[in-house]
Structures are given as C-alpha cells and as structure tokens.
PDB file of C-alpha atoms in Angstrom:
ATOM      1  CA  MET A 416       0.016  -0.028   0.014  1.00 55.00           C
ATOM      2  CA  SER A 417       2.872   2.390   0.739  1.00 70.00           C
ATOM      3  CA  GLU A 418       3.618   2.795  -2.993  1.00 85.00           C
ATOM      4  CA  ASN A 419       0.132   4.106  -3.464  1.00 94.00           C
ATOM      5  CA  ILE A 420       0.574   6.847  -0.835  1.00 96.00           C
ATOM      6  CA  ILE A 421       2.078  10.194  -1.793  1.00 97.00           C
ATOM      7  CA  GLY A 422       3.815  11.910   1.152  1.00 94.00           C
ATOM      8  CA  GLU A 423       3.621  10.816   4.820  1.00 92.00           C
ATOM      9  CA  THR A 424       1.008   8.443   6.246  1.00 95.00           C
ATOM     10  CA  PRO A 425      -0.330   9.698   9.610  1.00 96.00           C
ATOM     11  CA  GLN A 426      -1.444   7.278  12.270  1.00 95.00           C
ATOM     12  CA  TRP A 427      -5.127   7.948  11.442  1.00 97.00           C
ATOM     13  CA  GLY A 428      -4.638   7.468   7.727  1.00 97.00           C
ATOM     14  CA  THR A 429      -4.700   3.660   7.807  1.00 95.00           C
ATOM     15  CA  VAL A 430      -8.261   3.599   9.068  1.00 97.00           C
ATOM     16  CA  CYS A 431      -9.396   6.115   6.417  1.00 97.00           C
ATOM     17  CA  LEU A 432      -7.893   3.928   3.711  1.00 96.00           C
ATOM     18  CA  GLN A 433      -9.488   0.776   4.945  1.00 96.00           C
ATOM     19  CA  GLU A 434     -12.950   2.439   5.200  1.00 97.00           C
ATOM     20  CA  LEU A 435     -12.716   3.820   1.661  1.00 97.00           C
ATOM     21  CA  GLN A 436     -11.547   0.504   0.248  1.00 95.00           C
ATOM     22  CA  GLU A 437     -14.374  -1.470   1.942  1.00 96.00           C
ATOM     23  CA  THR A 438     -16.881   0.956   0.577  1.00 97.00           C
ATOM     24  CA  LEU A 439     -15.586   0.696  -3.013  1.00 96.00           C
ATOM     25  CA  LEU A 440     -15.268  -3.058  -2.935  1.00 96.00           C
ATOM     26  CA  SER A 441     -18.584  -3.899  -1.349  1.00 95.00           C
ATOM     27  CA  ASP A 442     -20.587  -6.651  -3.064  1.00 93.00           C
ATOM     28  CA  SER A 443     -23.695  -6.227  -1.063  1.00 94.00           C
ATOM     29  CA  SER A 444     -23.905  -2.448  -1.811  1.00 93.00           C
ATOM     30  CA  PRO A 445     -22.095  -1.701  -5.009  1.00 93.00           C
ATOM     31  CA  PHE A 446     -20.653   1.757  -5.145  1.00 95.00           C
ATOM     32  CA  PRO A 447     -22.119   3.791  -8.037  1.00 92.00           C
ATOM     33  CA  CYS A 448     -18.892   5.191  -9.570  1.00 91.00           C
ATOM     34  CA  THR A 449     -17.542   2.200 -11.525  1.00 90.00           C
ATOM     35  CA  PHE A 450     -14.346   4.129 -12.292  1.00 89.00           C
ATOM     36  CA  ALA A 451     -13.528   4.362  -8.611  1.00 93.00           C
ATOM     37  CA  VAL A 452     -14.346   0.680  -8.041  1.00 94.00           C
ATOM     38  CA  ALA A 453     -12.098  -0.313 -10.999  1.00 94.00           C
ATOM     39  CA  GLY A 454      -9.316   2.012  -9.738  1.00 95.00           C
ATOM     40  CA  VAL A 455      -9.111   0.403  -6.392  1.00 95.00           C
ATOM     41  CA  LYS A 456      -9.202  -3.121  -7.982  1.00 95.00           C
ATOM     42  CA  LYS A 457      -6.451  -2.293 -10.476  1.00 95.00           C
ATOM     43  CA  ASP A 458      -4.395  -0.468  -7.798  1.00 95.00           C
ATOM     44  CA  THR A 459      -4.288   2.754  -9.690  1.00 97.00           C
ATOM     45  CA  LEU A 460      -5.740   5.057  -7.088  1.00 97.00           C
ATOM     46  CA  ARG A 461      -3.385   7.326  -5.201  1.00 98.00           C
ATOM     47  CA  TYR A 462      -3.790   8.673  -1.674  1.00 98.00           C
ATOM     48  CA  GLY A 463      -2.547  11.630   0.353  1.00 98.00           C
ATOM     49  CA  PHE A 464      -3.307  13.075   3.867  1.00 98.00           C
ATOM     50  CA  VAL A 465      -3.749  16.578   5.279  1.00 98.00           C
ATOM     51  CA  GLU A 466      -3.676  17.240   9.034  1.00 97.00           C
ATOM     52  CA  ASP A 467      -6.226  19.931   9.631  1.00 97.00           C
ATOM     53  CA  LEU A 468      -9.255  21.106   7.764  1.00 98.00           C
ATOM     54  CA  ASP A 469      -9.086  24.587   9.265  1.00 97.00           C
ATOM     55  CA  ASP A 470      -5.320  25.223   9.580  1.00 96.00           C
ATOM     56  CA  GLU A 471      -4.089  26.369   6.201  1.00 95.00           C
ATOM     57  CA  ARG A 472      -0.505  25.870   7.237  1.00 94.00           C
ATOM     58  CA  SER A 473      -1.142  22.077   6.943  1.00 95.00           C
ATOM     59  CA  TRP A 474      -2.529  22.478   3.476  1.00 96.00           C
ATOM     60  CA  GLU A 475       0.764  23.080   2.006  1.00 94.00           C
ATOM     61  CA  SER A 476       1.286  19.422   1.886  1.00 94.00           C
ATOM     62  CA  LEU A 477      -1.797  19.035  -0.347  1.00 96.00           C
ATOM     63  CA  GLY A 478      -0.169  21.116  -3.015  1.00 95.00           C
ATOM     64  CA  ASP A 479       2.981  18.965  -2.895  1.00 95.00           C
ATOM     65  CA  VAL A 480       0.898  15.820  -3.028  1.00 97.00           C
ATOM     66  CA  LEU A 481      -1.173  16.938  -5.937  1.00 98.00           C
ATOM     67  CA  THR A 482       1.877  18.216  -7.828  1.00 97.00           C
ATOM     68  CA  GLU A 483       3.600  14.784  -7.452  1.00 97.00           C
ATOM     69  CA  TYR A 484       0.499  12.921  -8.590  1.00 98.00           C
ATOM     70  CA  LEU A 485       0.205  15.029 -11.735  1.00 98.00           C
ATOM     71  CA  LYS A 486       3.762  13.997 -12.771  1.00 97.00           C
ATOM     72  CA  THR A 487       2.765  10.342 -13.264  1.00 95.00           C
ATOM     73  CA  TYR A 488      -0.979   9.920 -13.410  1.00 97.00           C
ATOM     74  CA  ARG A 489      -0.947   9.088 -17.159  1.00 96.00           C
ATOM     75  CA  GLU A 490       1.229   6.137 -16.367  1.00 96.00           C
ATOM     76  CA  LEU A 491      -1.437   4.697 -14.231  1.00 96.00           C
ATOM     77  CA  GLY A 492      -4.128   4.519 -16.951  1.00 94.00           C
ATOM     78  CA  ARG A 493      -7.504   6.060 -17.353  1.00 92.00           C
ATOM     79  CA  GLU A 494      -9.020   4.556 -14.117  1.00 94.00           C
ATOM     80  CA  THR A 495      -7.017   6.657 -11.699  1.00 97.00           C
ATOM     81  CA  SER A 496      -7.595   9.419  -9.307  1.00 97.00           C
ATOM     82  CA  LEU A 497      -6.059  11.117  -6.248  1.00 98.00           C
ATOM     83  CA  VAL A 498      -7.977  10.811  -2.934  1.00 98.00           C
ATOM     84  CA  VAL A 499      -6.865  13.286  -0.275  1.00 98.00           C
ATOM     85  CA  PHE A 500      -8.054  12.708   3.351  1.00 98.00           C
ATOM     86  CA  PHE A 501      -8.258  15.300   6.023  1.00 98.00           C
ATOM     87  CA  ARG A 502      -7.872  14.204   9.575  1.00 98.00           C
ATOM     88  CA  PRO A 503     -11.249  12.991  10.911  1.00 96.00           C
ATOM     89  CA  GLU A 504     -12.933  14.935  13.624  1.00 96.00           C
ATOM     90  CA  SER A 505     -15.002  13.822  16.648  1.00 95.00           C
ATOM     91  CA  GLU A 506     -17.849  16.142  15.775  1.00 96.00           C
ATOM     92  CA  VAL A 507     -19.709  16.378  12.475  1.00 97.00           C
ATOM     93  CA  ARG A 508     -19.970  19.910  11.025  1.00 98.00           C
ATOM     94  CA  THR A 509     -22.900  21.226   8.953  1.00 97.00           C
ATOM     95  CA  LEU A 510     -22.993  20.627   5.289  1.00 96.00           C
ATOM     96  CA  GLN A 511     -22.602  24.307   4.678  1.00 95.00           C
ATOM     97  CA  GLU A 512     -19.531  24.430   6.839  1.00 97.00           C
ATOM     98  CA  TYR A 513     -17.967  21.589   4.901  1.00 97.00           C
ATOM     99  CA  ARG A 514     -18.912  23.313   1.599  1.00 97.00           C
ATOM    100  CA  GLU A 515     -17.071  26.480   2.656  1.00 96.00           C
ATOM    101  CA  ARG A 516     -14.073  24.530   3.619  1.00 98.00           C
ATOM    102  CA  PHE A 517     -14.025  22.693   0.290  1.00 98.00           C
ATOM    103  CA  TRP A 518     -13.996  25.821  -1.754  1.00 97.00           C
ATOM    104  CA  ALA A 519     -11.447  27.418   0.591  1.00 97.00           C
ATOM    105  CA  VAL A 520      -9.108  24.452  -0.211  1.00 98.00           C
ATOM    106  CA  LEU A 521      -9.595  24.969  -3.973  1.00 97.00           C
ATOM    107  CA  ARG A 522      -8.935  28.731  -3.674  1.00 96.00           C
ATOM    108  CA  TYR A 523      -5.838  28.007  -1.583  1.00 96.00           C
ATOM    109  CA  LEU A 524      -4.528  25.667  -4.285  1.00 97.00           C
ATOM    110  CA  HIS A 525      -5.296  28.133  -7.027  1.00 96.00           C
ATOM    111  CA  GLU A 526      -3.624  31.073  -5.341  1.00 94.00           C
ATOM    112  CA  ARG A 527      -0.488  29.082  -4.923  1.00 94.00           C
ATOM    113  CA  ASP A 528      -0.351  27.411  -8.310  1.00 95.00           C
ATOM    114  CA  THR A 529       2.849  28.319 -10.022  1.00 93.00           C
ATOM    115  CA  SER A 530       1.573  27.154 -13.485  1.00 95.00           C
ATOM    116  CA  PRO A 531      -0.419  29.225 -15.896  1.00 94.00           C
ATOM    117  CA  TRP A 532      -4.138  28.358 -16.161  1.00 95.00           C
ATOM    118  CA  PRO A 533      -4.592  25.996 -19.226  1.00 96.00           C
ATOM    119  CA  ALA A 534      -5.222  27.957 -22.366  1.00 95.00           C
ATOM    120  CA  GLU A 535      -7.990  25.681 -23.408  1.00 95.00           C
ATOM    121  CA  VAL A 536      -9.973  26.034 -20.159  1.00 96.00           C
ATOM    122  CA  PRO A 537     -12.171  29.165 -19.703  1.00 96.00           C
ATOM    123  CA  ARG A 538     -11.659  31.259 -16.602  1.00 95.00           C
ATOM    124  CA  ASP A 539     -15.467  31.977 -16.309  1.00 95.00           C
ATOM    125  CA  THR A 540     -17.056  29.363 -14.014  1.00 95.00           C
ATOM    126  CA  ASP A 541     -20.353  29.884 -15.789  1.00 94.00           C
ATOM    127  CA  ASP A 542     -18.876  28.519 -19.071  1.00 95.00           C
ATOM    128  CA  PRO A 543     -19.822  24.853 -19.668  1.00 95.00           C
ATOM    129  CA  TRP A 544     -16.162  24.081 -20.552  1.00 96.00           C
ATOM    130  CA  TRP A 545     -14.792  25.455 -17.283  1.00 97.00           C
ATOM    131  CA  GLU A 546     -13.010  22.976 -15.056  1.00 97.00           C
ATOM    132  CA  PHE A 547     -10.830  23.501 -11.903  1.00 97.00           C
ATOM    133  CA  SER A 548      -7.139  23.337 -12.909  1.00 97.00           C
ATOM    134  CA  PHE A 549      -3.861  22.974 -11.146  1.00 97.00           C
ATOM    135  CA  GLY A 550      -0.293  22.543 -12.510  1.00 97.00           C
ATOM    136  CA  GLY A 551      -1.672  23.305 -15.959  1.00 97.00           C
ATOM    137  CA  THR A 552      -3.986  20.268 -15.759  1.00 98.00           C
ATOM    138  CA  PRO A 553      -7.722  20.476 -15.888  1.00 98.00           C
ATOM    139  CA  ILE A 554      -9.069  18.445 -12.929  1.00 98.00           C
ATOM    140  CA  PHE A 555     -12.619  17.190 -11.971  1.00 97.00           C
ATOM    141  CA  VAL A 556     -13.065  17.526  -8.244  1.00 98.00           C
ATOM    142  CA  VAL A 557     -15.453  15.571  -5.924  1.00 97.00           C
ATOM    143  CA  CYS A 558     -15.937  16.141  -2.209  1.00 98.00           C
ATOM    144  CA  ASN A 559     -17.212  13.653   0.347  1.00 98.00           C
ATOM    145  CA  THR A 560     -18.199  14.586   3.954  1.00 98.00           C
ATOM    146  CA  PRO A 561     -19.719  13.123   7.067  1.00 98.00           C
ATOM    147  CA  ALA A 562     -22.671  15.444   6.772  1.00 97.00           C
ATOM    148  CA  HIS A 563     -23.956  13.791   3.570  1.00 97.00           C
ATOM    149  CA  GLU A 564     -26.544  11.276   4.708  1.00 96.00           C
ATOM    150  CA  LEU A 565     -29.260  10.795   2.104  1.00 96.00           C
ATOM    151  CA  ARG A 566     -26.755  11.068  -0.793  1.00 96.00           C
ATOM    152  CA  ARG A 567     -24.638   8.049   0.370  1.00 96.00           C
ATOM    153  CA  SER A 568     -22.376   8.274  -2.679  1.00 96.00           C
ATOM    154  CA  ARG A 569     -21.110  11.555  -1.171  1.00 97.00           C
ATOM    155  CA  HIS A 570     -20.916  10.345   2.401  1.00 97.00           C
ATOM    156  CA  SER A 571     -17.794   9.401   4.195  1.00 97.00           C
ATOM    157  CA  PRO A 572     -16.654   9.064   7.911  1.00 96.00           C
ATOM    158  CA  GLY A 573     -14.299  11.917   7.334  1.00 97.00           C
ATOM    159  CA  PHE A 574     -13.874  14.821   4.907  1.00 98.00           C
ATOM    160  CA  PHE A 575     -11.983  13.944   1.712  1.00 98.00           C
ATOM    161  CA  ILE A 576     -11.438  15.374  -1.773  1.00 98.00           C
ATOM    162  CA  THR A 577     -10.973  13.340  -4.983  1.00 98.00           C
ATOM    163  CA  PHE A 578      -9.086  14.838  -7.859  1.00 98.00           C
ATOM    164  CA  GLN A 579      -9.602  13.302 -11.280  1.00 97.00           C
ATOM    165  CA  PRO A 580      -7.617  14.717 -14.257  1.00 97.00           C
ATOM    166  CA  ARG A 581      -9.996  15.511 -17.103  1.00 96.00           C
ATOM    167  CA  TRP A 582      -7.753  13.319 -19.282  1.00 95.00           C
ATOM    168  CA  VAL A 583      -9.280  10.177 -17.647  1.00 93.00           C
ATOM    169  CA  PHE A 584     -12.670  11.012 -19.343  1.00 91.00           C
ATOM    170  CA  GLU A 585     -11.289  11.331 -22.873  1.00 88.00           C
ATOM    171  CA  GLY A 586     -13.195   8.923 -25.087  1.00 78.00           C
ATOM    172  CA  LEU A 587     -16.064   8.728 -22.613  1.00 66.00           C
ATOM    173  CA  GLU A 588     -17.965  11.812 -23.702  1.00 70.00           C
ATOM    174  CA  ALA A 589     -21.704  11.595 -23.543  1.00 66.00           C
ATOM    175  CA  ASP A 590     -22.095  11.253 -27.317  1.00 70.00           C
ATOM    176  CA  THR A 591     -19.771   8.171 -27.444  1.00 77.00           C
ATOM    177  CA  PRO A 592     -21.083   4.614 -27.047  1.00 75.00           C
ATOM    178  CA  PRO A 593     -18.721   3.919 -24.171  1.00 72.00           C
ATOM    179  CA  GLY A 594     -19.550   7.193 -22.494  1.00 72.00           C
ATOM    180  CA  ALA A 595     -23.269   6.648 -22.862  1.00 73.00           C
ATOM    181  CA  ALA A 596     -23.070   3.092 -21.483  1.00 80.00           C
ATOM    182  CA  ALA A 597     -20.996   4.226 -18.519  1.00 74.00           C
ATOM    183  CA  ARG A 598     -23.486   6.912 -17.635  1.00 77.00           C
ATOM    184  CA  ARG A 599     -26.379   4.508 -17.771  1.00 81.00           C
ATOM    185  CA  THR A 600     -24.666   2.155 -15.471  1.00 83.00           C
ATOM    186  CA  ILE A 601     -23.690   4.773 -12.989  1.00 86.00           C
ATOM    187  CA  ARG A 602     -27.189   6.296 -12.970  1.00 84.00           C
ATOM    188  CA  LYS A 603     -28.775   2.908 -12.223  1.00 88.00           C
ATOM    189  CA  ARG A 604     -26.370   2.253  -9.410  1.00 89.00           C
ATOM    190  CA  LEU A 605     -26.929   5.764  -7.995  1.00 89.00           C
ATOM    191  CA  ALA A 606     -30.675   5.135  -7.906  1.00 87.00           C
ATOM    192  CA  ARG A 607     -30.149   2.069  -5.826  1.00 91.00           C
ATOM    193  CA  TYR A 608     -27.353   3.468  -3.648  1.00 95.00           C
ATOM    194  CA  ASP A 609     -28.611   6.854  -2.635  1.00 94.00           C
ATOM    195  CA  ALA A 610     -31.789   7.684  -0.703  1.00 94.00           C
ATOM    196  CA  VAL A 611     -32.520  10.607  -2.968  1.00 93.00           C
ATOM    197  CA  GLU A 612     -32.745  10.871  -6.686  1.00 90.00           C
ATOM    198  CA  PRO A 613     -29.565  11.613  -8.738  1.00 88.00           C
ATOM    199  CA  ALA A 614     -28.666  15.269  -8.454  1.00 88.00           C
ATOM    200  CA  ARG A 615     -29.856  17.453 -11.315  1.00 86.00           C
ATOM    201  CA  ALA A 616     -26.456  19.080 -11.433  1.00 89.00           C
ATOM    202  CA  LEU A 617     -24.946  15.742 -12.751  1.00 88.00           C
ATOM    203  CA  GLY A 618     -24.537  16.722 -16.434  1.00 88.00           C
ATOM    204  CA  SER A 619     -22.026  16.253 -19.168  1.00 89.00           C
ATOM    205  CA  TYR A 620     -18.922  18.374 -19.650  1.00 92.00           C
ATOM    206  CA  GLY A 621     -19.385  20.980 -22.285  1.00 91.00           C
ATOM    207  CA  ASP A 622     -23.166  20.687 -22.445  1.00 92.00           C
ATOM    208  CA  PRO A 623     -24.614  24.216 -22.610  1.00 93.00           C
ATOM    209  CA  ASP A 624     -26.789  23.479 -19.562  1.00 92.00           C
ATOM    210  CA  ASN A 625     -24.000  21.979 -17.485  1.00 92.00           C
ATOM    211  CA  ARG A 626     -21.813  23.631 -14.964  1.00 94.00           C
ATOM    212  CA  GLU A 627     -18.916  21.494 -13.714  1.00 95.00           C
ATOM    213  CA  TRP A 628     -18.476  23.234 -10.376  1.00 96.00           C
ATOM    214  CA  GLN A 629     -22.008  22.407  -9.222  1.00 95.00           C
ATOM    215  CA  GLN A 630     -20.975  18.700  -9.342  1.00 95.00           C
ATOM    216  CA  TYR A 631     -17.982  19.137  -7.106  1.00 97.00           C
ATOM    217  CA  PHE A 632     -19.976  19.541  -3.841  1.00 96.00           C
ATOM    218  CA  LEU A 633     -23.561  18.339  -4.122  1.00 95.00           C
ATOM    219  CA  PRO A 634     -26.312  19.108  -1.596  1.00 94.00           C
ATOM    220  CA  ASP A 635     -27.735  16.319   0.393  1.00 94.00           C
ATOM    221  CA  GLU A 636     -31.379  17.014  -0.636  1.00 86.00           C
ATOM    222  CA  PRO A 637     -32.806  17.784  -4.058  1.00 76.00           C
ATOM    223  CA  THR A 638     -34.748  20.794  -2.627  1.00 66.00           C
ATOM    224  CA  ARG A 639     -31.356  22.488  -1.952  1.00 60.00           C
ATOM    225  CA  GLU A 640     -30.195  22.384  -5.528  1.00 56.00           C
ATOM    226  CA  SER A 641     -31.872  25.721  -6.494  1.00 55.00           C
ATOM    227  CA  ALA A 642     -30.433  27.636  -3.483  1.00 55.00           C
ATOM    228  CA  GLU A 643     -28.298  30.574  -4.064  1.00 50.00           C
ATOM    229  CA  GLU A 644     -25.213  28.574  -3.013  1.00 58.00           C
ATOM    230  CA  GLN A 645     -25.689  26.388  -6.084  1.00 65.00           C
ATOM    231  CA  ARG A 646     -26.262  29.323  -8.537  1.00 74.00           C
ATOM    232  CA  LYS A 647     -23.041  31.192  -7.936  1.00 85.00           C
ATOM    233  CA  CYS A 648     -19.696  29.510  -7.887  1.00 93.00           C
ATOM    234  CA  PRO A 649     -17.603  30.388  -4.753  1.00 93.00           C
ATOM    235  CA  PHE A 650     -14.430  30.044  -6.915  1.00 93.00           C
ATOM    236  CA  GLN A 651     -13.413  33.213  -8.804  1.00 81.00           C
ATOM    237  CA  HIS A 652     -10.267  33.952 -10.826  1.00 80.00           C
ATOM    238  CA  GLY A 653     -10.241  37.641 -10.224  1.00 54.00           C
ATOM    239  CA  SER A 654      -6.776  39.112 -11.134  1.00 46.00           C
ATOM    240  CA  TRP A 655      -4.966  35.987 -10.347  1.00 46.00           C
ATOM    241  CA  GLU A 656      -1.394  35.476 -11.643  1.00 51.00           C
ATOM    242  CA  PRO A 657       0.889  32.512 -11.208  1.00 50.00           C
ATOM    243  CA  ALA A 658       2.507  32.558  -7.822  1.00 49.00           C
ATOM    244  CA  ALA A 659       6.219  33.606  -7.754  1.00 49.00           C
ATOM    245  CA  THR A 660       8.673  30.707  -7.618  1.00 47.00           C
ATOM    246  CA  GLY A 661      11.671  32.361  -6.080  1.00 43.00           C
TER     247      GLY A 661
END
C-alpha cells in the first residue's frame, strides 16, 4: 500500500484507507462510480493526507501531493484518481461548513499554483467548458463529507477530496457509445445506492446547460439544488497571476 501513498501516512490514515476500500469493494452495496471501483481493484488510485481542515498551514502538503500525482498519473491509466483525506474529527459539522471548507481548499490551491491556467480552459465558471485546474491540468473534483446522509455516494466518515484529471474522461464523452453506457450504469447504481434521486447538477462536460463546479460539492437534498449557493460559484479567478517561484 505504501507505494500508493504520496507523502507521509499519519497514524489516522490507515483507518481512512480501509474504510474507503471497503466501501468501494462492497458486493452487497455496489458503489455507483464504476471508475472508482475499477481503480481500487487495479491499484491505480493514489492517496494523500492533510492534518487539519481549518489550519491552512497544513494545506501546503496538499499542493505537494497533487503536484507529485500530476507528474505520473498518465502512467497509471484512465482509471486513476487522487484521494486526499483530511484528519477525521470527533464532531460532524454542517454541510454548509464543509462546503465552505471545500471551496477554501480549491481557492488555496489556485492562489499558490505556479503554473499558468490552461489555455483551453475558460476562466469563467459559468462557461460549460470550465474546470478547476492546477499545475496546468484540468481536474474534475469531488468532495465527500460526514454530513452527507441521504446522498450516500457523497458520504464518508471523514472529509476527503478526490481529484480526477480531465484526461481520464477522454473517449467517454456523452455522445460516445462507451460514455453513454458508463453513464447509464452509474445512474442505475446511484438510484439504488442513494436515498434521493440523482442530482440534477450531474451533467455532461461541455453541455450548454451543465456547470462542472455544481457537481463538485452536491447538496444532500434535491430541494437544496436551487439555492443561491448552487447558482453562484464560490471560486473566482479575479486578477490571479501565477505565484512567484523564487
């Protein structure tokens, strides 16, 4: 397992890994994302750990872990992603608090990114072709929290973030036979796995009605999807420039 971990493994990390792998490999309750299941079976997932969800000083390790992962992810094949766990806490926060922390992490990474934003990725989050990017790489991001209850596919005992390079989805676009088949399978598994219907925000990259950022952190209840927090992206580029490297 050590070769799958980037950076140091804290004492609490082993339990997080075991819990995730048990969830992804369950036969009695198949996890909806078949790519994640295949990744753990093929040993192509990579893992990292961050000590504190509030202390930004501990987030520096996240940038290092993500940078290291992006150097080699193509060698692992299409069914790969980086899962970064934050140290579990004794008390569960509200979903809104986790949402704020999630976007704070992405803003932190963006502000310290030393690579230019990819030329092919729009900076406007309201553009259907926008995607979070780091190290010059477009990345689809997913957040799981202890506060997600009805939407079991986004629940976890602790807070963690999954980073999937956009490259892994090439050839699986919605208008391709493999892409359409994968979406049908995942939707069917989601319907059985979650206690609520699949989120309306789950769309296809580039579709005029789709906004990628809305899929990153899903509300737990369908009635929350039209809330203001889902209509305006918390991530803004502003006058960002690459961070100084000296």
